[in-house]
Amino acid sequence: SRPVWMVPQVFDWANYATTPTPKPTDRMPTFEEMRSMAWQCLAEGARGLIFYSWFDVRRDKRTPFDQHWPKVKTMAAEIKDMIPALLSIEPAPAITCGANPSVCWRVQQLGATTYLIVVNAVEEATTAQFTLPKQPQTVVLRGTGEKLEGIAQTLDVALPPLDVKIYEMTGLN
């Protein structure tokens, strides 16, 4: 019942290094890492994101701002397009997922469309199986427009490392 805001990383930890030589893990996150972090937050219930931080991206000496900032903007634009569904308070149908600690997921309802957001939180491929309350009329993979045919009451999802998939389904409510 309370708003949750998360602060995903978009900067290089080397900006805060206490030694002259940064550790190999001190680097800018990749596009895939930033996207996965943001969608993990949203899939786990965050209602707001504050990407940290513009001034760190701007002052980074190892990755030019003009290379990294467009990636941040692309990721943010993808999320912006989903704001109406993400902030919807309409009751969503009961969808369940088999146990997989590597997968974050969330169901949102907006009008006649049910959105299933699925995120692989690890750097290795994984799968998840979702049980739907009934057979959907349509299932479309957002971003690609791919229409999935023959979906009954089970949706099997294969996720490459750190991948995000958003399914738009009708006929479930």
PDB file of N, CA and C in Angstrom, residues 83-172:
ATOM      1  N   ILE A  83       4.211   2.889 -19.013  1.00  0.00           N
ATOM      2  CA  ILE A  83       3.713   3.553 -17.799  1.00  0.00           C
ATOM      3  C   ILE A  83       2.215   3.335 -17.565  1.00  0.00           C
ATOM      4  N   PRO A  84       1.349   3.490 -18.557  1.00  0.00           N
ATOM      5  CA  PRO A  84      -0.076   3.285 -18.264  1.00  0.00           C
ATOM      6  C   PRO A  84      -0.360   1.889 -17.684  1.00  0.00           C
ATOM      7  N   ALA A  85       0.258   0.865 -18.239  1.00  0.00           N
ATOM      8  CA  ALA A  85       0.044  -0.493 -17.717  1.00  0.00           C
ATOM      9  C   ALA A  85       0.706  -0.668 -16.355  1.00  0.00           C
ATOM     10  N   LEU A  86       1.920  -0.159 -16.197  1.00  0.00           N
ATOM     11  CA  LEU A  86       2.643  -0.324 -14.935  1.00  0.00           C
ATOM     12  C   LEU A  86       1.946   0.346 -13.760  1.00  0.00           C
ATOM     13  N   LEU A  87       1.276   1.456 -14.012  1.00  0.00           N
ATOM     14  CA  LEU A  87       0.610   2.186 -12.937  1.00  0.00           C
ATOM     15  C   LEU A  87      -0.879   1.863 -12.825  1.00  0.00           C
ATOM     16  N   SER A  88      -1.353   0.957 -13.651  1.00  0.00           N
ATOM     17  CA  SER A  88      -2.758   0.573 -13.609  1.00  0.00           C
ATOM     18  C   SER A  88      -3.105  -0.075 -12.267  1.00  0.00           C
ATOM     19  N   ILE A  89      -4.303   0.232 -11.789  1.00  0.00           N
ATOM     20  CA  ILE A  89      -4.777  -0.403 -10.551  1.00  0.00           C
ATOM     21  C   ILE A  89      -5.912  -1.384 -10.835  1.00  0.00           C
ATOM     22  N   GLU A  90      -6.128  -1.697 -12.112  1.00  0.00           N
ATOM     23  CA  GLU A  90      -7.154  -2.663 -12.473  1.00  0.00           C
ATOM     24  C   GLU A  90      -6.746  -4.048 -11.989  1.00  0.00           C
ATOM     25  N   PRO A  91      -7.694  -4.829 -11.479  1.00  0.00           N
ATOM     26  CA  PRO A  91      -7.345  -6.187 -11.036  1.00  0.00           C
ATOM     27  C   PRO A  91      -6.877  -7.042 -12.212  1.00  0.00           C
ATOM     28  N   ALA A  92      -5.786  -7.747 -11.984  1.00  0.00           N
ATOM     29  CA  ALA A  92      -5.208  -8.611 -13.026  1.00  0.00           C
ATOM     30  C   ALA A  92      -5.626 -10.050 -12.775  1.00  0.00           C
ATOM     31  N   PRO A  93      -5.712 -10.849 -13.843  1.00  0.00           N
ATOM     32  CA  PRO A  93      -6.049 -12.258 -13.659  1.00  0.00           C
ATOM     33  C   PRO A  93      -4.954 -12.992 -12.889  1.00  0.00           C
ATOM     34  N   ALA A  94      -5.353 -14.073 -12.250  1.00  0.00           N
ATOM     35  CA  ALA A  94      -4.410 -14.874 -11.461  1.00  0.00           C
ATOM     36  C   ALA A  94      -3.558 -15.727 -12.393  1.00  0.00           C
ATOM     37  N   ILE A  95      -2.305 -15.360 -12.508  1.00  0.00           N
ATOM     38  CA  ILE A  95      -1.323 -16.124 -13.278  1.00  0.00           C
ATOM     39  C   ILE A  95      -0.285 -16.601 -12.280  1.00  0.00           C
ATOM     40  N   THR A  96       0.146 -17.840 -12.416  1.00  0.00           N
ATOM     41  CA  THR A  96       1.161 -18.375 -11.511  1.00  0.00           C
ATOM     42  C   THR A  96       2.382 -18.808 -12.309  1.00  0.00           C
ATOM     43  N   CYS A  97       3.504 -18.915 -11.592  1.00  0.00           N
ATOM     44  CA  CYS A  97       4.769 -19.306 -12.220  1.00  0.00           C
ATOM     45  C   CYS A  97       5.403 -20.403 -11.386  1.00  0.00           C
ATOM     46  N   GLY A  98       5.944 -21.400 -12.071  1.00  0.00           N
ATOM     47  CA  GLY A  98       6.714 -22.421 -11.377  1.00  0.00           C
ATOM     48  C   GLY A  98       7.930 -21.781 -10.726  1.00  0.00           C
ATOM     49  N   ALA A  99       8.409 -22.380  -9.663  1.00  0.00           N
ATOM     50  CA  ALA A  99       9.523 -21.807  -8.901  1.00  0.00           C
ATOM     51  C   ALA A  99      10.784 -21.689  -9.758  1.00  0.00           C
ATOM     52  N   ASN A 100      11.294 -20.486  -9.852  1.00  0.00           N
ATOM     53  CA  ASN A 100      12.569 -20.228 -10.507  1.00  0.00           C
ATOM     54  C   ASN A 100      13.113 -18.932  -9.912  1.00  0.00           C
ATOM     55  N   PRO A 101      14.079 -19.023  -8.991  1.00  0.00           N
ATOM     56  CA  PRO A 101      14.581 -17.813  -8.336  1.00  0.00           C
ATOM     57  C   PRO A 101      15.307 -16.848  -9.277  1.00  0.00           C
ATOM     58  N   SER A 102      15.610 -17.280 -10.494  1.00  0.00           N
ATOM     59  CA  SER A 102      16.291 -16.420 -11.460  1.00  0.00           C
ATOM     60  C   SER A 102      15.331 -15.514 -12.224  1.00  0.00           C
ATOM     61  N   VAL A 103      14.039 -15.734 -12.050  1.00  0.00           N
ATOM     62  CA  VAL A 103      13.043 -15.016 -12.831  1.00  0.00           C
ATOM     63  C   VAL A 103      12.210 -14.093 -11.944  1.00  0.00           C
ATOM     64  N   CYS A 104      12.136 -12.832 -12.356  1.00  0.00           N
ATOM     65  CA  CYS A 104      11.238 -11.856 -11.734  1.00  0.00           C
ATOM     66  C   CYS A 104      10.075 -11.673 -12.698  1.00  0.00           C
ATOM     67  N   TRP A 105       8.872 -11.509 -12.165  1.00  0.00           N
ATOM     68  CA  TRP A 105       7.735 -11.343 -13.065  1.00  0.00           C
ATOM     69  C   TRP A 105       6.616 -10.569 -12.382  1.00  0.00           C
ATOM     70  N   ARG A 106       5.729 -10.058 -13.227  1.00  0.00           N
ATOM     71  CA  ARG A 106       4.619  -9.242 -12.743  1.00  0.00           C
ATOM     72  C   ARG A 106       3.496  -9.284 -13.774  1.00  0.00           C
ATOM     73  N   VAL A 107       2.273  -9.227 -13.291  1.00  0.00           N
ATOM     74  CA  VAL A 107       1.100  -9.191 -14.157  1.00  0.00           C
ATOM     75  C   VAL A 107       0.375  -7.874 -13.917  1.00  0.00           C
ATOM     76  N   GLN A 108       0.036  -7.180 -15.000  1.00  0.00           N
ATOM     77  CA  GLN A 108      -0.717  -5.935 -14.929  1.00  0.00           C
ATOM     78  C   GLN A 108      -1.883  -6.017 -15.912  1.00  0.00           C
ATOM     79  N   GLN A 109      -2.984  -5.393 -15.562  1.00  0.00           N
ATOM     80  CA  GLN A 109      -4.153  -5.346 -16.428  1.00  0.00           C
ATOM     81  C   GLN A 109      -4.420  -3.900 -16.804  1.00  0.00           C
ATOM     82  N   LEU A 110      -4.662  -3.650 -18.065  1.00  0.00           N
ATOM     83  CA  LEU A 110      -5.052  -2.325 -18.541  1.00  0.00           C
ATOM     84  C   LEU A 110      -6.091  -2.521 -19.626  1.00  0.00           C
ATOM     85  N   GLY A 111      -7.328  -2.187 -19.312  1.00  0.00           N
ATOM     86  CA  GLY A 111      -8.410  -2.403 -20.267  1.00  0.00           C
ATOM     87  C   GLY A 111      -8.554  -3.889 -20.543  1.00  0.00           C
ATOM     88  N   ALA A 112      -8.603  -4.246 -21.818  1.00  0.00           N
ATOM     89  CA  ALA A 112      -8.773  -5.649 -22.210  1.00  0.00           C
ATOM     90  C   ALA A 112      -7.453  -6.404 -22.297  1.00  0.00           C
ATOM     91  N   THR A 113      -6.338  -5.727 -22.016  1.00  0.00           N
ATOM     92  CA  THR A 113      -5.019  -6.339 -22.190  1.00  0.00           C
ATOM     93  C   THR A 113      -4.385  -6.689 -20.855  1.00  0.00           C
ATOM     94  N   THR A 114      -3.914  -7.932 -20.778  1.00  0.00           N
ATOM     95  CA  THR A 114      -3.134  -8.400 -19.634  1.00  0.00           C
ATOM     96  C   THR A 114      -1.670  -8.382 -20.052  1.00  0.00           C
ATOM     97  N   TYR A 115      -0.835  -7.760 -19.228  1.00  0.00           N
ATOM     98  CA  TYR A 115       0.598  -7.683 -19.506  1.00  0.00           C
ATOM     99  C   TYR A 115       1.329  -8.608 -18.546  1.00  0.00           C
ATOM    100  N   LEU A 116       2.133  -9.499 -19.086  1.00  0.00           N
ATOM    101  CA  LEU A 116       2.990 -10.371 -18.284  1.00  0.00           C
ATOM    102  C   LEU A 116       4.427  -9.955 -18.553  1.00  0.00           C
ATOM    103  N   ILE A 117       5.065  -9.405 -17.530  1.00  0.00           N
ATOM    104  CA  ILE A 117       6.448  -8.944 -17.627  1.00  0.00           C
ATOM    105  C   ILE A 117       7.322 -10.023 -17.008  1.00  0.00           C
ATOM    106  N   VAL A 118       8.299 -10.512 -17.767  1.00  0.00           N
ATOM    107  CA  VAL A 118       9.171 -11.595 -17.313  1.00  0.00           C
ATOM    108  C   VAL A 118      10.622 -11.163 -17.503  1.00  0.00           C
ATOM    109  N   VAL A 119      11.432 -11.290 -16.432  1.00  0.00           N
ATOM    110  CA  VAL A 119      12.814 -10.826 -16.475  1.00  0.00           C
ATOM    111  C   VAL A 119      13.746 -11.921 -15.969  1.00  0.00           C
ATOM    112  N   ASN A 120      14.792 -12.195 -16.740  1.00  0.00           N
ATOM    113  CA  ASN A 120      15.849 -13.089 -16.294  1.00  0.00           C
ATOM    114  C   ASN A 120      16.860 -12.246 -15.513  1.00  0.00           C
ATOM    115  N   ALA A 121      17.028 -12.545 -14.233  1.00  0.00           N
ATOM    116  CA  ALA A 121      17.892 -11.738 -13.368  1.00  0.00           C
ATOM    117  C   ALA A 121      19.332 -12.237 -13.320  1.00  0.00           C
ATOM    118  N   VAL A 122      19.654 -13.248 -14.096  1.00  0.00           N
ATOM    119  CA  VAL A 122      21.007 -13.811 -14.045  1.00  0.00           C
ATOM    120  C   VAL A 122      21.652 -13.801 -15.426  1.00  0.00           C
ATOM    121  N   GLU A 123      22.948 -14.012 -15.430  1.00  0.00           N
ATOM    122  CA  GLU A 123      23.720 -13.956 -16.669  1.00  0.00           C
ATOM    123  C   GLU A 123      23.862 -15.317 -17.339  1.00  0.00           C
ATOM    124  N   GLU A 124      22.844 -16.136 -17.190  1.00  0.00           N
ATOM    125  CA  GLU A 124      22.790 -17.401 -17.921  1.00  0.00           C
ATOM    126  C   GLU A 124      21.348 -17.626 -18.346  1.00  0.00           C
ATOM    127  N   ALA A 125      21.165 -18.379 -19.415  1.00  0.00           N
ATOM    128  CA  ALA A 125      19.820 -18.621 -19.937  1.00  0.00           C
ATOM    129  C   ALA A 125      18.999 -19.400 -18.914  1.00  0.00           C
ATOM    130  N   THR A 126      17.705 -19.160 -18.929  1.00  0.00           N
ATOM    131  CA  THR A 126      16.801 -19.875 -18.032  1.00  0.00           C
ATOM    132  C   THR A 126      15.431 -19.976 -18.685  1.00  0.00           C
ATOM    133  N   THR A 127      14.546 -20.705 -18.049  1.00  0.00           N
ATOM    134  CA  THR A 127      13.177 -20.846 -18.543  1.00  0.00           C
ATOM    135  C   THR A 127      12.202 -20.647 -17.388  1.00  0.00           C
ATOM    136  N   ALA A 128      10.979 -20.356 -17.734  1.00  0.00           N
ATOM    137  CA  ALA A 128       9.908 -20.238 -16.750  1.00  0.00           C
ATOM    138  C   ALA A 128       8.623 -20.731 -17.394  1.00  0.00           C
ATOM    139  N   GLN A 129       7.769 -21.300 -16.573  1.00  0.00           N
ATOM    140  CA  GLN A 129       6.480 -21.761 -17.068  1.00  0.00           C
ATOM    141  C   GLN A 129       5.376 -21.057 -16.284  1.00  0.00           C
ATOM    142  N   PHE A 130       4.463 -20.432 -17.026  1.00  0.00           N
ATOM    143  CA  PHE A 130       3.366 -19.698 -16.426  1.00  0.00           C
ATOM    144  C   PHE A 130       2.057 -20.414 -16.684  1.00  0.00           C
ATOM    145  N   THR A 131       1.226 -20.482 -15.662  1.00  0.00           N
ATOM    146  CA  THR A 131      -0.097 -21.067 -15.790  1.00  0.00           C
ATOM    147  C   THR A 131      -1.108 -19.931 -15.835  1.00  0.00           C
ATOM    148  N   LEU A 132      -1.891 -19.912 -16.892  1.00  0.00           N
ATOM    149  CA  LEU A 132      -2.890 -18.869 -17.114  1.00  0.00           C
ATOM    150  C   LEU A 132      -4.245 -19.361 -16.620  1.00  0.00           C
ATOM    151  N   PRO A 133      -5.141 -18.455 -16.232  1.00  0.00           N
ATOM    152  CA  PRO A 133      -6.445 -18.884 -15.727  1.00  0.00           C
ATOM    153  C   PRO A 133      -7.328 -19.530 -16.796  1.00  0.00           C
ATOM    154  N   LYS A 134      -7.092 -19.197 -18.055  1.00  0.00           N
ATOM    155  CA  LYS A 134      -7.797 -19.812 -19.176  1.00  0.00           C
ATOM    156  C   LYS A 134      -7.000 -19.536 -20.442  1.00  0.00           C
ATOM    157  N   GLN A 135      -7.420 -20.121 -21.530  1.00  0.00           N
ATOM    158  CA  GLN A 135      -6.724 -19.915 -22.797  1.00  0.00           C
ATOM    159  C   GLN A 135      -6.920 -18.479 -23.277  1.00  0.00           C
ATOM    160  N   PRO A 136      -5.837 -17.769 -23.572  1.00  0.00           N
ATOM    161  CA  PRO A 136      -5.974 -16.400 -24.063  1.00  0.00           C
ATOM    162  C   PRO A 136      -6.450 -16.380 -25.514  1.00  0.00           C
ATOM    163  N   GLN A 137      -7.111 -15.290 -25.882  1.00  0.00           N
ATOM    164  CA  GLN A 137      -7.520 -15.123 -27.281  1.00  0.00           C
ATOM    165  C   GLN A 137      -6.309 -14.804 -28.140  1.00  0.00           C
ATOM    166  N   THR A 138      -5.455 -13.883 -27.651  1.00  0.00           N
ATOM    167  CA  THR A 138      -4.245 -13.517 -28.378  1.00  0.00           C
ATOM    168  C   THR A 138      -3.086 -13.384 -27.402  1.00  0.00           C
ATOM    169  N   VAL A 139      -1.890 -13.669 -27.904  1.00  0.00           N
ATOM    170  CA  VAL A 139      -0.654 -13.454 -27.146  1.00  0.00           C
ATOM    171  C   VAL A 139       0.353 -12.839 -28.119  1.00  0.00           C
ATOM    172  N   VAL A 140       0.835 -11.647 -27.775  1.00  0.00           N
ATOM    173  CA  VAL A 140       1.793 -10.944 -28.622  1.00  0.00           C
ATOM    174  C   VAL A 140       3.003 -10.588 -27.776  1.00  0.00           C
ATOM    175  N   LEU A 141       4.186 -10.836 -28.311  1.00  0.00           N
ATOM    176  CA  LEU A 141       5.423 -10.469 -27.640  1.00  0.00           C
ATOM    177  C   LEU A 141       5.705  -9.002 -27.949  1.00  0.00           C
ATOM    178  N   ARG A 142       5.617  -8.172 -26.914  1.00  0.00           N
ATOM    179  CA  ARG A 142       5.801  -6.723 -27.087  1.00  0.00           C
ATOM    180  C   ARG A 142       7.230  -6.446 -27.572  1.00  0.00           C
ATOM    181  N   GLY A 143       7.352  -5.483 -28.447  1.00  0.00           N
ATOM    182  CA  GLY A 143       8.660  -5.099 -28.966  1.00  0.00           C
ATOM    183  C   GLY A 143       8.969  -5.751 -30.296  1.00  0.00           C
ATOM    184  N   THR A 144       8.511  -6.983 -30.467  1.00  0.00           N
ATOM    185  CA  THR A 144       8.741  -7.669 -31.736  1.00  0.00           C
ATOM    186  C   THR A 144       7.470  -7.776 -32.554  1.00  0.00           C
ATOM    187  N   GLY A 145       6.319  -7.743 -31.875  1.00  0.00           N
ATOM    188  CA  GLY A 145       5.045  -7.922 -32.553  1.00  0.00           C
ATOM    189  C   GLY A 145       4.744  -9.368 -32.888  1.00  0.00           C
ATOM    190  N   GLU A 146       5.634 -10.271 -32.467  1.00  0.00           N
ATOM    191  CA  GLU A 146       5.447 -11.698 -32.754  1.00  0.00           C
ATOM    192  C   GLU A 146       4.175 -12.200 -32.082  1.00  0.00           C
ATOM    193  N   LYS A 147       3.302 -12.842 -32.873  1.00  0.00           N
ATOM    194  CA  LYS A 147       2.068 -13.425 -32.347  1.00  0.00           C
ATOM    195  C   LYS A 147       2.320 -14.894 -32.047  1.00  0.00           C
ATOM    196  N   LEU A 148       2.077 -15.276 -30.808  1.00  0.00           N
ATOM    197  CA  LEU A 148       2.255 -16.662 -30.414  1.00  0.00           C
ATOM    198  C   LEU A 148       0.947 -17.405 -30.628  1.00  0.00           C
ATOM    199  N   GLU A 149       1.029 -18.506 -31.309  1.00  0.00           N
ATOM    200  CA  GLU A 149      -0.154 -19.311 -31.617  1.00  0.00           C
ATOM    201  C   GLU A 149      -0.153 -20.577 -30.760  1.00  0.00           C
ATOM    202  N   GLY A 150      -1.333 -21.116 -30.546  1.00  0.00           N
ATOM    203  CA  GLY A 150      -1.458 -22.401 -29.861  1.00  0.00           C
ATOM    204  C   GLY A 150      -1.178 -22.361 -28.368  1.00  0.00           C
ATOM    205  N   ILE A 151      -1.314 -21.205 -27.746  1.00  0.00           N
ATOM    206  CA  ILE A 151      -1.108 -21.106 -26.300  1.00  0.00           C
ATOM    207  C   ILE A 151      -2.398 -21.550 -25.629  1.00  0.00           C
ATOM    208  N   ALA A 152      -2.327 -22.564 -24.797  1.00  0.00           N
ATOM    209  CA  ALA A 152      -3.510 -23.033 -24.064  1.00  0.00           C
ATOM    210  C   ALA A 152      -3.537 -22.319 -22.718  1.00  0.00           C
ATOM    211  N   GLN A 153      -3.316 -23.046 -21.651  1.00  0.00           N
ATOM    212  CA  GLN A 153      -3.280 -22.422 -20.329  1.00  0.00           C
ATOM    213  C   GLN A 153      -1.880 -22.407 -19.753  1.00  0.00           C
ATOM    214  N   THR A 154      -0.902 -22.759 -20.577  1.00  0.00           N
ATOM    215  CA  THR A 154       0.490 -22.769 -20.132  1.00  0.00           C
ATOM    216  C   THR A 154       1.322 -21.974 -21.128  1.00  0.00           C
ATOM    217  N   LEU A 155       2.135 -21.076 -20.579  1.00  0.00           N
ATOM    218  CA  LEU A 155       3.039 -20.290 -21.414  1.00  0.00           C
ATOM    219  C   LEU A 155       4.462 -20.594 -20.983  1.00  0.00           C
ATOM    220  N   ASP A 156       5.232 -21.221 -21.873  1.00  0.00           N
ATOM    221  CA  ASP A 156       6.633 -21.529 -21.598  1.00  0.00           C
ATOM    222  C   ASP A 156       7.489 -20.398 -22.156  1.00  0.00           C
ATOM    223  N   VAL A 157       8.349 -19.851 -21.297  1.00  0.00           N
ATOM    224  CA  VAL A 157       9.171 -18.714 -21.679  1.00  0.00           C
ATOM    225  C   VAL A 157      10.640 -19.087 -21.577  1.00  0.00           C
ATOM    226  N   ALA A 158      11.372 -18.938 -22.680  1.00  0.00           N
ATOM    227  CA  ALA A 158      12.824 -19.135 -22.691  1.00  0.00           C
ATOM    228  C   ALA A 158      13.470 -17.756 -22.650  1.00  0.00           C
ATOM    229  N   LEU A 159      14.373 -17.571 -21.702  1.00  0.00           N
ATOM    230  CA  LEU A 159      14.992 -16.268 -21.505  1.00  0.00           C
ATOM    231  C   LEU A 159      16.508 -16.356 -21.653  1.00  0.00           C
ATOM    232  N   PRO A 160      17.071 -15.659 -22.641  1.00  0.00           N
ATOM    233  CA  PRO A 160      18.524 -15.529 -22.698  1.00  0.00           C
ATOM    234  C   PRO A 160      19.016 -14.770 -21.453  1.00  0.00           C
ATOM    235  N   PRO A 161      20.317 -14.733 -21.228  1.00  0.00           N
ATOM    236  CA  PRO A 161      20.842 -14.007 -20.060  1.00  0.00           C
ATOM    237  C   PRO A 161      20.330 -12.566 -19.988  1.00  0.00           C
ATOM    238  N   LEU A 162      19.866 -12.171 -18.803  1.00  0.00           N
ATOM    239  CA  LEU A 162      19.420 -10.806 -18.492  1.00  0.00           C
ATOM    240  C   LEU A 162      18.288 -10.306 -19.390  1.00  0.00           C
ATOM    241  N   ASP A 163      17.559 -11.181 -20.025  1.00  0.00           N
ATOM    242  CA  ASP A 163      16.545 -10.784 -20.992  1.00  0.00           C
ATOM    243  C   ASP A 163      15.255 -10.330 -20.311  1.00  0.00           C
ATOM    244  N   VAL A 164      14.505  -9.535 -21.041  1.00  0.00           N
ATOM    245  CA  VAL A 164      13.194  -9.052 -20.608  1.00  0.00           C
ATOM    246  C   VAL A 164      12.201  -9.393 -21.705  1.00  0.00           C
ATOM    247  N   LYS A 165      11.083  -9.990 -21.327  1.00  0.00           N
ATOM    248  CA  LYS A 165      10.015 -10.254 -22.292  1.00  0.00           C
ATOM    249  C   LYS A 165       8.712  -9.752 -21.694  1.00  0.00           C
ATOM    250  N   ILE A 166       7.939  -9.075 -22.520  1.00  0.00           N
ATOM    251  CA  ILE A 166       6.637  -8.572 -22.101  1.00  0.00           C
ATOM    252  C   ILE A 166       5.597  -9.146 -23.058  1.00  0.00           C
ATOM    253  N   TYR A 167       4.664  -9.890 -22.490  1.00  0.00           N
ATOM    254  CA  TYR A 167       3.605 -10.513 -23.274  1.00  0.00           C
ATOM    255  C   TYR A 167       2.317  -9.721 -23.088  1.00  0.00           C
ATOM    256  N   GLU A 168       1.667  -9.404 -24.201  1.00  0.00           N
ATOM    257  CA  GLU A 168       0.378  -8.733 -24.177  1.00  0.00           C
ATOM    258  C   GLU A 168      -0.668  -9.778 -24.550  1.00  0.00           C
ATOM    259  N   MET A 169      -1.602 -10.032 -23.629  1.00  0.00           N
ATOM    260  CA  MET A 169      -2.587 -11.073 -23.842  1.00  0.00           C
ATOM    261  C   MET A 169      -4.000 -10.501 -23.730  1.00  0.00           C
ATOM    262  N   THR A 170      -4.900 -11.014 -24.537  1.00  0.00           N
ATOM    263  CA  THR A 170      -6.309 -10.647 -24.423  1.00  0.00           C
ATOM    264  C   THR A 170      -7.119 -11.890 -24.118  1.00  0.00           C
ATOM    265  N   GLY A 171      -8.310 -11.651 -23.563  1.00  0.00           N
ATOM    266  CA  GLY A 171      -9.232 -12.758 -23.290  1.00  0.00           C
ATOM    267  C   GLY A 171      -9.010 -13.428 -21.956  1.00  0.00           C
ATOM    268  N   LEU A 172      -8.215 -12.866 -21.079  1.00  0.00           N
ATOM    269  CA  LEU A 172      -7.967 -13.487 -19.770  1.00  0.00           C
ATOM    270  C   LEU A 172      -8.838 -12.915 -18.663  1.00  0.00           C
TER     271      LEU A 172
END
